[in-house]
C-alpha atoms as a printed R data frame, in Angstrom:
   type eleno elety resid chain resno      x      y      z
1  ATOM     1    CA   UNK     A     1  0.000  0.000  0.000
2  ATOM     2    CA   UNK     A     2  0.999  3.093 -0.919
3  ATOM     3    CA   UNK     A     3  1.340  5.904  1.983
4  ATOM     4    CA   UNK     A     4  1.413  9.584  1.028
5  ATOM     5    CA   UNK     A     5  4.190 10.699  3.715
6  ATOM     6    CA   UNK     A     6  3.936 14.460  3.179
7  ATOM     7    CA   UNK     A     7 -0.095 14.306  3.543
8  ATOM     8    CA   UNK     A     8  0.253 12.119  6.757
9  ATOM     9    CA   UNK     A     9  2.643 15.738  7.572
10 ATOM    10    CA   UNK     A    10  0.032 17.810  6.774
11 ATOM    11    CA   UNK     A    11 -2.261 15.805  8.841
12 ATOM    12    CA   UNK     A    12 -0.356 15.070 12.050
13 ATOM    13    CA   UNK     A    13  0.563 19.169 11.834
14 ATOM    14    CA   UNK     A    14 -2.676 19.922 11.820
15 ATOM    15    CA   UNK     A    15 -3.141 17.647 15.060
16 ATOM    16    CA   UNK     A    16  0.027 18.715 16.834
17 ATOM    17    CA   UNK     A    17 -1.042 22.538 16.172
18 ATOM    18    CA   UNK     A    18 -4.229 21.908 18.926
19 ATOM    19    CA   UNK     A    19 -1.594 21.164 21.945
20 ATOM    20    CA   UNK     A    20 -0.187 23.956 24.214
21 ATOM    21    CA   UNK     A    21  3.116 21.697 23.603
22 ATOM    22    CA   UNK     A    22  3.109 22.495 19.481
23 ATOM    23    CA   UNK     A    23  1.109 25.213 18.932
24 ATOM    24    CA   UNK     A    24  4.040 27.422 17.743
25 ATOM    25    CA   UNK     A    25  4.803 24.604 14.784
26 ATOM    26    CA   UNK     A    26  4.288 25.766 11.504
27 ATOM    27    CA   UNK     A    27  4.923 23.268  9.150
28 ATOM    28    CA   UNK     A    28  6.152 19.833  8.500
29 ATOM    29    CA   UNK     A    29  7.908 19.372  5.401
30 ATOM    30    CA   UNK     A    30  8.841 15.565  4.616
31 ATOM    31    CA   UNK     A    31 11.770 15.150  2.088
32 ATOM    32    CA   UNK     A    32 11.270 12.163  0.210
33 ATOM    33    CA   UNK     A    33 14.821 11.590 -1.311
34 ATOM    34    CA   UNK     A    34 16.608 11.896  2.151
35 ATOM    35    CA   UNK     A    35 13.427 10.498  4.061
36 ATOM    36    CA   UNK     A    36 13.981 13.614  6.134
37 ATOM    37    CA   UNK     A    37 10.685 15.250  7.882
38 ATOM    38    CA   UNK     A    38 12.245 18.944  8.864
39 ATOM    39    CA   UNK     A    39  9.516 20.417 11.831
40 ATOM    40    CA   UNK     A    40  9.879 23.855 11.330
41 ATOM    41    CA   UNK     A    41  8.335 26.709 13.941
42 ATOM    42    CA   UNK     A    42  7.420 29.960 14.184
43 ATOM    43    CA   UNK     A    43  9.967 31.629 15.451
44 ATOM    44    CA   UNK     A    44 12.667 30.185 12.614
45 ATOM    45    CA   UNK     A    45 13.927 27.061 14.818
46 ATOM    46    CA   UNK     A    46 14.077 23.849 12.927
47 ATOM    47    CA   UNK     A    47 14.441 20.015 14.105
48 ATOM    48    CA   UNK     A    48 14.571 17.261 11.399
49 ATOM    49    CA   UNK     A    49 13.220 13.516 11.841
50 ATOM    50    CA   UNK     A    50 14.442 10.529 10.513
51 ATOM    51    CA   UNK     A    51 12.316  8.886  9.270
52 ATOM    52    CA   UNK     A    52 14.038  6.573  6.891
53 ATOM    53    CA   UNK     A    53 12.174  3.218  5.995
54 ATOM    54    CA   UNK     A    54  9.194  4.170  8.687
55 ATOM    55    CA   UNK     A    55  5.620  2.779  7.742
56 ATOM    56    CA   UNK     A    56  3.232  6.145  8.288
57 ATOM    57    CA   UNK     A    57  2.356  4.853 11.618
58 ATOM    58    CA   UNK     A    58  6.392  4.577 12.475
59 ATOM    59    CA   UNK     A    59  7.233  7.993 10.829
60 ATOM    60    CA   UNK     A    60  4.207  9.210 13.217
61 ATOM    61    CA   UNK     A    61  5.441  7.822 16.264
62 ATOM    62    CA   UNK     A    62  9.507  8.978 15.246
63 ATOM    63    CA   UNK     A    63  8.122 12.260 15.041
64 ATOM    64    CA   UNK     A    64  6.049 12.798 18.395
65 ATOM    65    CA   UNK     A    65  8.680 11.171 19.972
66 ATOM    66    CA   UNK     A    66 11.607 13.825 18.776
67 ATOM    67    CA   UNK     A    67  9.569 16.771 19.219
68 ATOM    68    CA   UNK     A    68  9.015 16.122 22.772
């Protein structure tokens, strides 16, 4: 099955946005040649993810867990 990486992203962005924890994110940009998802917030500060051979439910977890 086919899983659209950058739309689970926009998704889970859209999700993390509603916590006092992530409110300031504003956006999630997934990078499908380096299987890099770079979190990137308001005030300029960016973390990346690896997320290299993750199912969508494994990049989701990678990513909650590193933004903590």
């Amino acid at each position: 099955m086919y899983e659209d990486k950058q739309m689970i992203c926009d998704k889970l962005m859209i999700a993390l946005r509603y916590t006092s924890h992530m409110s300031n994110l504003l956006r999630l940009t997934y990078d499908d040649d380096k299987e890099i998802v770079t979190a990137t917030f308001v005030n300029g500060y960016e973390k990346r993810v690896n997320v290299r051979a993750d199912s969508g439910y494994a990049m989701i977890y990678d990513i909650v867990y590193v933004l903590h």
